[in-house]
Tab-separated table of C-alpha atoms in Angstrom:
chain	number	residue	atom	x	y	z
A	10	UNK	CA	3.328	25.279	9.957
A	11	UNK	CA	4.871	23.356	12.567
A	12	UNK	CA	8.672	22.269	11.754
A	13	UNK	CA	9.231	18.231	12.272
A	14	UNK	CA	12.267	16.945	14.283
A	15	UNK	CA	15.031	15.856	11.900
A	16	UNK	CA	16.282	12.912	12.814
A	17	UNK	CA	19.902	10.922	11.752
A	18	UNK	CA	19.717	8.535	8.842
A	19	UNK	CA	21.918	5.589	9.256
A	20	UNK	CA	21.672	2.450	7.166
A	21	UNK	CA	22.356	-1.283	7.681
A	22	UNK	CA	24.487	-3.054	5.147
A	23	UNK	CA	23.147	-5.732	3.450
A	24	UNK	CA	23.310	-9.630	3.753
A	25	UNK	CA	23.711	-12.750	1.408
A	26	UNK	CA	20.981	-14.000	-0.910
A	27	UNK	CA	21.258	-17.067	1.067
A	28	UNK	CA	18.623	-14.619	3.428
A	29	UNK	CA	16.170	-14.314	0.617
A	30	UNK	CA	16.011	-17.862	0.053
A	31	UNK	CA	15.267	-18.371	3.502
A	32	UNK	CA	12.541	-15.445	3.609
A	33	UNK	CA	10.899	-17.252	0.871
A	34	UNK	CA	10.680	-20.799	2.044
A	35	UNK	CA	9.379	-19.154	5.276
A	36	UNK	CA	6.405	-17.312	3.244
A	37	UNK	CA	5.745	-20.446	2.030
A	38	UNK	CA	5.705	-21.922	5.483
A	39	UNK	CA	3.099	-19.270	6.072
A	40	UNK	CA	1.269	-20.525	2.901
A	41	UNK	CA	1.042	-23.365	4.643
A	42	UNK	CA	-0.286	-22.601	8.127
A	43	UNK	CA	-3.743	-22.337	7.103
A	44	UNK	CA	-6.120	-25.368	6.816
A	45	UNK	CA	-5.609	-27.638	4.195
A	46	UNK	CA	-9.573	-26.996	2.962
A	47	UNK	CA	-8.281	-23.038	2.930
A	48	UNK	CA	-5.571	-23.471	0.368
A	49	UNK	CA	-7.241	-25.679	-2.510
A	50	UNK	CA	-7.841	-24.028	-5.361
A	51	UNK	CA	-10.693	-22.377	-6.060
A	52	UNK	CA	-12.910	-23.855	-8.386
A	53	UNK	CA	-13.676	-20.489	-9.950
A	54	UNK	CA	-10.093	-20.168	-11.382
A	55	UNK	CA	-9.230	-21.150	-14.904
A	56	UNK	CA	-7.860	-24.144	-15.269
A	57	UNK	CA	-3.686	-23.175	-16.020
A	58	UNK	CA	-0.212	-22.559	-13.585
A	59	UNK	CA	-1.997	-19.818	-11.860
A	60	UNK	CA	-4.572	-20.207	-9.144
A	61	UNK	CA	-5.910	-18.681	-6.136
A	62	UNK	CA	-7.144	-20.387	-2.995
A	63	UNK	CA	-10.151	-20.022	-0.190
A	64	UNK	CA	-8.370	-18.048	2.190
A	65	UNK	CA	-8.263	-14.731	0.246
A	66	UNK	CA	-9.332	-12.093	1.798
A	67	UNK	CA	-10.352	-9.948	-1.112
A	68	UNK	CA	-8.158	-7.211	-0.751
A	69	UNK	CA	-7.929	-6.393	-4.499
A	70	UNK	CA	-4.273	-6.117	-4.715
A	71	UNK	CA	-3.923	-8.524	-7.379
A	72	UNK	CA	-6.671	-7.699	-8.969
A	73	UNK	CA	-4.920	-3.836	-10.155
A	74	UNK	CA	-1.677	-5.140	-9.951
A	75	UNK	CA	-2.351	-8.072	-12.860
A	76	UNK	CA	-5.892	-7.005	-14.310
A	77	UNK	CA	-5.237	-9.206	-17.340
A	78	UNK	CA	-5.404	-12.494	-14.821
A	79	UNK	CA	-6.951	-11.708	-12.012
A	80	UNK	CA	-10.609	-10.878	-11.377
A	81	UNK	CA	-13.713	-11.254	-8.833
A	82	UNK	CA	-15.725	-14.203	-8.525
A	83	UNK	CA	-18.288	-15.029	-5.692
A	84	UNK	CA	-16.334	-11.969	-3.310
A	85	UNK	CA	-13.128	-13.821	-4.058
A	86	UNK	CA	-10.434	-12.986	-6.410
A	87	UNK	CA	-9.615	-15.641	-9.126
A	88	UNK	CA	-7.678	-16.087	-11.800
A	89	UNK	CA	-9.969	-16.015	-14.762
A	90	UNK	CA	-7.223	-15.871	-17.727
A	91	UNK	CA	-3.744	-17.603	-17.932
A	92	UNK	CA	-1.050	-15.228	-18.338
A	93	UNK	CA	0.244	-15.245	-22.244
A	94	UNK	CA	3.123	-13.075	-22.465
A	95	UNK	CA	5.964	-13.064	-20.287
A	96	UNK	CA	5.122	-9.652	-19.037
A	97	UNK	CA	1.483	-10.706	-17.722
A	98	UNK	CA	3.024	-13.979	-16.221
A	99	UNK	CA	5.617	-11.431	-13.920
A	100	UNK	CA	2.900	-9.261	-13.557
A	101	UNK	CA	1.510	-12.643	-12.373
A	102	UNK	CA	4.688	-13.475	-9.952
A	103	UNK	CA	4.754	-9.553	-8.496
A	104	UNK	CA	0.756	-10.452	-7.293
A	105	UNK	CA	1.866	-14.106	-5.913
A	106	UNK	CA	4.782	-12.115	-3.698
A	107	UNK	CA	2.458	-9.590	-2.659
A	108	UNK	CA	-0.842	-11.557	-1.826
A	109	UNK	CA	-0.852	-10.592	1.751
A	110	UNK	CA	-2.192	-14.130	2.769
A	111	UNK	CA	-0.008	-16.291	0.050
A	112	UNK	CA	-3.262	-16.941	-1.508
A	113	UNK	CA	-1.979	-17.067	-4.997
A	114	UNK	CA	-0.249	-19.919	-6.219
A	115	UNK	CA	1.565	-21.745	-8.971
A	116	UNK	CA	1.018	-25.801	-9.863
A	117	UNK	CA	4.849	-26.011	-9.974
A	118	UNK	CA	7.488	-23.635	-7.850
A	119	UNK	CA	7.608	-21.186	-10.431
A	120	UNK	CA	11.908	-21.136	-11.100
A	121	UNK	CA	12.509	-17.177	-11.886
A	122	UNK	CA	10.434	-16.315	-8.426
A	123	UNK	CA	14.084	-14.966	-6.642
A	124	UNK	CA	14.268	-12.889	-9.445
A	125	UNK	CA	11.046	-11.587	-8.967
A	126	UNK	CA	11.512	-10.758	-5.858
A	127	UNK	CA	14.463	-8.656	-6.780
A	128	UNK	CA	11.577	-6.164	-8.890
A	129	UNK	CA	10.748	-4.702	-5.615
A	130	UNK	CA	10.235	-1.532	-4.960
A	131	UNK	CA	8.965	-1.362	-8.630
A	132	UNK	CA	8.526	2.243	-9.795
A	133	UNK	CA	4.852	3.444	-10.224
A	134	UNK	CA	5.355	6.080	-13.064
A	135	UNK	CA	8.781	6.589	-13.965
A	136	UNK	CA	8.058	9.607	-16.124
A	137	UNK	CA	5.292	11.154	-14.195
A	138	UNK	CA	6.502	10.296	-10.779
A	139	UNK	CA	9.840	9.623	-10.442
A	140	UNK	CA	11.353	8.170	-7.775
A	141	UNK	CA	8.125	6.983	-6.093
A	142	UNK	CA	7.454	3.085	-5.790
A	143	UNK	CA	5.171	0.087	-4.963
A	144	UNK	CA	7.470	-1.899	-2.124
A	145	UNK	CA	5.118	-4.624	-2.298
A	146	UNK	CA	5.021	-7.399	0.085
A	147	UNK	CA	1.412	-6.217	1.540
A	148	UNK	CA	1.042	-7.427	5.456
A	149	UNK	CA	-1.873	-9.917	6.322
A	150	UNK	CA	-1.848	-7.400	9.540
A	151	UNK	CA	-2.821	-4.263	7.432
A	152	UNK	CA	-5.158	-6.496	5.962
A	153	UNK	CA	-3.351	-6.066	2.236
A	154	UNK	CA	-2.728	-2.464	2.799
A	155	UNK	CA	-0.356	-0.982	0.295
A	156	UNK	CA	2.913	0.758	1.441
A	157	UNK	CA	5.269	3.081	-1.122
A	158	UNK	CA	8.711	4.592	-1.042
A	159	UNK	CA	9.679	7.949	-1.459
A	160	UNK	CA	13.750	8.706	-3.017
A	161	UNK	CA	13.908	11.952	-2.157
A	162	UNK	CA	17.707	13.563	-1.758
A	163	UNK	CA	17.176	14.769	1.682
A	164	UNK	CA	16.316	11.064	2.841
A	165	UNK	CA	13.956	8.537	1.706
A	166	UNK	CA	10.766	8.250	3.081
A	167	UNK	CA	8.302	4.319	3.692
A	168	UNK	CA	4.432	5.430	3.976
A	169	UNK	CA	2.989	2.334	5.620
A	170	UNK	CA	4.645	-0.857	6.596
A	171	UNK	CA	5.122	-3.813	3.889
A	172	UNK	CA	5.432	-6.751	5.080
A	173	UNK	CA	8.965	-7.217	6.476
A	174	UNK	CA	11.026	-9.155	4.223
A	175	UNK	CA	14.887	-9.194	4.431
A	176	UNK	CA	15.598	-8.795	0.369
A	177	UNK	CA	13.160	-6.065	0.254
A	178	UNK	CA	14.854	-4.223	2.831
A	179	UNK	CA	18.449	-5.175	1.325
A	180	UNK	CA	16.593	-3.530	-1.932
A	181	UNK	CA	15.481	-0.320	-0.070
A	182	UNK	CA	19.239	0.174	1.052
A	183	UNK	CA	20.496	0.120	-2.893
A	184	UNK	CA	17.894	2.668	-3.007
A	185	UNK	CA	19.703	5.032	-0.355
A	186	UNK	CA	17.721	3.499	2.868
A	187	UNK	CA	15.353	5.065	4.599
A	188	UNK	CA	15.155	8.172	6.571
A	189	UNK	CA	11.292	7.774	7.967
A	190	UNK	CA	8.761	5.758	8.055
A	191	UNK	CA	5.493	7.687	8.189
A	192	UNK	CA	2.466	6.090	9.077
A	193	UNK	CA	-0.459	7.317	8.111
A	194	UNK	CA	-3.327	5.305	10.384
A	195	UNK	CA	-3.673	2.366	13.253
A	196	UNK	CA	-4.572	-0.107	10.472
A	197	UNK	CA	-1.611	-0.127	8.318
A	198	UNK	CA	0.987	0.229	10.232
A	199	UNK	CA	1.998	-3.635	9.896
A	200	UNK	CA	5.490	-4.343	10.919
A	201	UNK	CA	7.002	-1.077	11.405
A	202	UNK	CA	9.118	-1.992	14.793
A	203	UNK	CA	10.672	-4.289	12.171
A	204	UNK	CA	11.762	-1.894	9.824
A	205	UNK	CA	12.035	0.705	12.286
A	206	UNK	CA	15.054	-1.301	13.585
A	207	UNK	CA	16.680	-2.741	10.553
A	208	UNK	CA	16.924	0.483	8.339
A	209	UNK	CA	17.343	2.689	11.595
A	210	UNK	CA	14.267	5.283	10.129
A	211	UNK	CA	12.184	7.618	12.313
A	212	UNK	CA	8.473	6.811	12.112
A	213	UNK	CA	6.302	10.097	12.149
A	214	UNK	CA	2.284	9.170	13.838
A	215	UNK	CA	-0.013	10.938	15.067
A	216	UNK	CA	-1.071	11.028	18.614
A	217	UNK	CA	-4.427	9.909	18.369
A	218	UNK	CA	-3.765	6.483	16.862
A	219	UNK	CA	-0.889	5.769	19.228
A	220	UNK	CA	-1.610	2.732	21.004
A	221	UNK	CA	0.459	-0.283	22.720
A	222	UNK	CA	2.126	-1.227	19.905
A	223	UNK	CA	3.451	2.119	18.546
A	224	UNK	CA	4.110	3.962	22.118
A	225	UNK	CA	7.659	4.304	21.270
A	226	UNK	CA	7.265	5.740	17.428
A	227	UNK	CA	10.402	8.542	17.312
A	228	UNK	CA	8.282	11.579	16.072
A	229	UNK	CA	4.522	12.360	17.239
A	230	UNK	CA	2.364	14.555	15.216
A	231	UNK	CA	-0.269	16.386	17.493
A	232	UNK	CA	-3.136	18.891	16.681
A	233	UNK	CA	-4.500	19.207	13.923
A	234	UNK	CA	-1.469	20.564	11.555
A	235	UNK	CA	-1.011	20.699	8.770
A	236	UNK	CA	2.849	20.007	9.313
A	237	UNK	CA	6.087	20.314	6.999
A	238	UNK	CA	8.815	17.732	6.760
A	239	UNK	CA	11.253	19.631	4.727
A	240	UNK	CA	10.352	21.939	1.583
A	241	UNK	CA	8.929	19.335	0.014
A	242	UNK	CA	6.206	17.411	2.297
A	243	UNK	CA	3.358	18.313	4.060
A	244	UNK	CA	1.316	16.572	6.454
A	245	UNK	CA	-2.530	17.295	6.298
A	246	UNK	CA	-4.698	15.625	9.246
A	247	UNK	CA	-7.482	13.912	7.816
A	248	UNK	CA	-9.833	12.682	10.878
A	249	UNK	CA	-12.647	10.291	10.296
A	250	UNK	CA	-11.612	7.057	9.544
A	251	UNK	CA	-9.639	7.409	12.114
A	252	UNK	CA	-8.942	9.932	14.583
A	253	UNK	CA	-5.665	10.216	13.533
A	254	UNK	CA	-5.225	9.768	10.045
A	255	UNK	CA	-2.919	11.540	8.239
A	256	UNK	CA	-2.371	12.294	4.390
A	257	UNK	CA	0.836	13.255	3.181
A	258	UNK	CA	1.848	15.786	0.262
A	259	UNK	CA	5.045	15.305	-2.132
A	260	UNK	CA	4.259	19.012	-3.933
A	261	UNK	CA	6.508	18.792	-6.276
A	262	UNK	CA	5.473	16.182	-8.102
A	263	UNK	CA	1.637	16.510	-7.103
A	264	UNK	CA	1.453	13.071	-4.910
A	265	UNK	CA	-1.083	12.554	-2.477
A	266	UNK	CA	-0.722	9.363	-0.042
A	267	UNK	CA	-3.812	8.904	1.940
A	268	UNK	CA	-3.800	5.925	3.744
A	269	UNK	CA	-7.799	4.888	4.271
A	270	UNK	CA	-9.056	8.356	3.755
A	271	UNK	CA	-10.744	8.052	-0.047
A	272	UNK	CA	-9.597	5.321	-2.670
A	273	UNK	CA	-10.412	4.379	-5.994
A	274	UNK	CA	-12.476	1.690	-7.086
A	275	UNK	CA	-13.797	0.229	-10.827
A	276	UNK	CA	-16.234	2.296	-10.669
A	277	UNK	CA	-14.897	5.561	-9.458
A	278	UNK	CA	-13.625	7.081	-6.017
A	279	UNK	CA	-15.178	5.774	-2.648
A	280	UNK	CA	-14.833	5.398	0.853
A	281	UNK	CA	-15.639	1.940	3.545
A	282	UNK	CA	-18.015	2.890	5.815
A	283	UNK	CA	-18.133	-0.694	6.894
A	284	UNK	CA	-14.368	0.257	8.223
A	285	UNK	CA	-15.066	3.367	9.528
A	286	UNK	CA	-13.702	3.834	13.409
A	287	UNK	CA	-14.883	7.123	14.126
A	288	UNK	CA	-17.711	8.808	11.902
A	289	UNK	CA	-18.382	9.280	8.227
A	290	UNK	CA	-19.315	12.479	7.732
A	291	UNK	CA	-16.081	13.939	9.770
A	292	UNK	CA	-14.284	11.543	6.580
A	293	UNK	CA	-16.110	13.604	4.021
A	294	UNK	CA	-15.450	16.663	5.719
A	295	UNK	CA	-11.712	16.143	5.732
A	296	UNK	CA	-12.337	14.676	1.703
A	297	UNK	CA	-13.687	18.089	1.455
A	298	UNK	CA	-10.487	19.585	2.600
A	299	UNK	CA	-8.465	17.550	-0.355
A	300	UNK	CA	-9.994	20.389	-2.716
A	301	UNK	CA	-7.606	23.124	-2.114
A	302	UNK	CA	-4.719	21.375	-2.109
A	303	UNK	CA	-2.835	20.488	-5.560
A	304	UNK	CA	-2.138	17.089	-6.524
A	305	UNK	CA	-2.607	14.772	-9.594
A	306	UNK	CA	-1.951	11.408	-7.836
A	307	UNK	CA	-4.118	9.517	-5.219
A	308	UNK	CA	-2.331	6.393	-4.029
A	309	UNK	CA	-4.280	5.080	-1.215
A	310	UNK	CA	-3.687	1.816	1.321
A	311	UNK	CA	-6.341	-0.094	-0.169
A	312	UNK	CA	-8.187	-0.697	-3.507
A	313	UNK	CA	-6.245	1.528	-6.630
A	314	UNK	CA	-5.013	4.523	-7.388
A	315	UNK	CA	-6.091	7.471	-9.345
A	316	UNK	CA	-4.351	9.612	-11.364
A	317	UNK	CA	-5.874	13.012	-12.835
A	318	UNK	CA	-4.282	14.970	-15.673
A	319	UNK	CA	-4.621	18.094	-13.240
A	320	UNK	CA	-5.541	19.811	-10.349
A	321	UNK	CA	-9.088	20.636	-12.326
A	322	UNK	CA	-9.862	16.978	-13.283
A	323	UNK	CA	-8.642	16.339	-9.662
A	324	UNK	CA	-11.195	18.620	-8.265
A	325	UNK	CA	-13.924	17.784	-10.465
A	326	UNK	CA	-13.676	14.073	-9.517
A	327	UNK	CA	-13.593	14.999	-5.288
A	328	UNK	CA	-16.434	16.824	-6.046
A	329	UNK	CA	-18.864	14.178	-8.195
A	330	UNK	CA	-17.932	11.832	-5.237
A	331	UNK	CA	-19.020	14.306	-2.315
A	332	UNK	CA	-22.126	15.062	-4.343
A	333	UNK	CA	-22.922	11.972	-4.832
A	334	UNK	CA	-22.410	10.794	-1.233
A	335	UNK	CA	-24.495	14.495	-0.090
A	336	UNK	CA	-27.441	13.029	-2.194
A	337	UNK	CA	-27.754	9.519	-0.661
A	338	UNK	CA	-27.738	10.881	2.929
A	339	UNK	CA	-30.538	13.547	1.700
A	340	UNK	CA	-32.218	10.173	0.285
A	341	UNK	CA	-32.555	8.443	4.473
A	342	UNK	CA	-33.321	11.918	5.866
């Protein structure tokens, strides 16, 4: 395998609240930039506190992060059940901050949302996973792609770009910072100059989804790896829905981030086609490749993760899916 630069890890101190209180009136200034007609509520939405509005753009993310509110309606999400318990209504909140077009609101400024926002990164599985997270705050720019962070004692690791926001990143640095920020596609790379230069991390992309905008990353990944990044990462390349996607490996605790390569859904795992920048079967062929390495966890950009009991159930699932898709192609042949 080929050996990754290591780069310094410095880290920013934190600011006042006073710069979370700002960051949230200007995400509601956001809210607010789009048409008037755009952010009525949707007439699909129970009638209660929580609604959401026409300019969603039916990413999901609310939808697994707050199941017991949220739902689908006409290709839209909506809230078809008032939170009631405390936990659903901050399950509620956590959705509202991370609604990557402010599409979720609340009739009245709801008055524990600062303390909400102090949640994030919110652990995924503390006793399965441990120190991996959710940062939240999903970018309209990935188009509500999700990003995580890694603790990990030789330096913390971002896959994908939230959405910058100045309290998560003063949250990341009571975490230990960040040491790199690795990027696993063009699509989701959202504000990474951002947090590239507040929390001083390396960014790690590959060469074949480098474009204007990313020129300057610190470490390029070329070939076709795989690639190490300490003992306990590796870097598989994963071409199809892009040329240059990426998946990365935490083997110790059996964590797969994929980016846009394979997702769950309701109804099992899947891939967009509709999405697809380069050429569907090279995707399945690199899903294909998923098989011989072991993980549990699948925690994608988009739609939800999946989580297997082991490698077996893993395998079995990867599998059913690339059957499945073999069968329909056989069916236009």
């Amino acid at each position: 395998m080929e050996a990754l630069a290591v780069a310094k890890a410095m880290v920013l101190s934190g600011t006042g609240g006073i710069r979370i209180v700002r960051e949230e009136r200007r995400r509601r200034t956001v809210m607010m930039a789009h048409t008037k007609q755009s952010r009525e509520r949707r007439s699909q939405n129970a009638q209660g506190e929580f609604f959401v509005d026409h300019a969603c753009i039916d990413c999901d993310t609310c939808r697994w992060m707050a199941p017991e509110v949220f739902t689908r309606k006409d290709g839209q999400s909506a809230v078809f059940k008032q939170p009631t318990s405390e936990e659903e209504r901050i399950k509620a909140l956590q959705a509202l901050l991370c609604c990557p077009t402010s599409s979720i609101h609340t009739e009245k400024p709801p008055r524990d949302i600062l303390e909400v926002h102090k949640m994030f990164p919110r652990p995924i599985n503390e006793q399965r996973i441990p120190g991996v997270y959710h940062c939240g705050y999903h970018a309209e720019n990935s188009y509500g792609g999700t990003s995580y962070l890694i603790v990990h004692p030789e330096g913390n690791i971002i896959v994908d770009s939230p959405r910058y926001f100045e309290g998560l990143a003063q949250n990341i640095e009571m975490l230990g910072g960040a040491r790199y920020m690795f990027l696993t596609h063009v699509d989701d790379i959202g504000d990474h100059q951002q947090w590239s230069e507040r929390l001083r991390c390396d960014r790690i992309f590959h060469t074949k989804d480098i474009e204007a905008s990313t020129a300057d990353v610190e470490i390029k990944l070329d070939g076709g790896g795989p690639w190490s990044l300490g003992n306990d990462f590796e870097l598989i390349h994963v071409p199809g829905h892009t040329e240059g996607s990426v998946c990365l490996l935490y083997k110790p605790l059996k964590v797969l981030f994929v980016g846009d390569h394979i997702y769950r859904t309701e109804s099992g795992l899947d891939i967009s086609e509709m999405y697809n920048q380069v050429s569907v079967p090279l995707q399945l062929e690199s899903i294909r490749k998923l098989l011989s390495l072991d993980f549990e966890w699948i925690l994608p950009g988009h739609a939800r993760m999946a989580e297997y009991k082991d490698m077996h159930e893993k395998d079995a699932a990867l599998e059913a899916f690339l059957a499945e898709r073999e069968q329909a192609s056989s069916a236009f042949v």
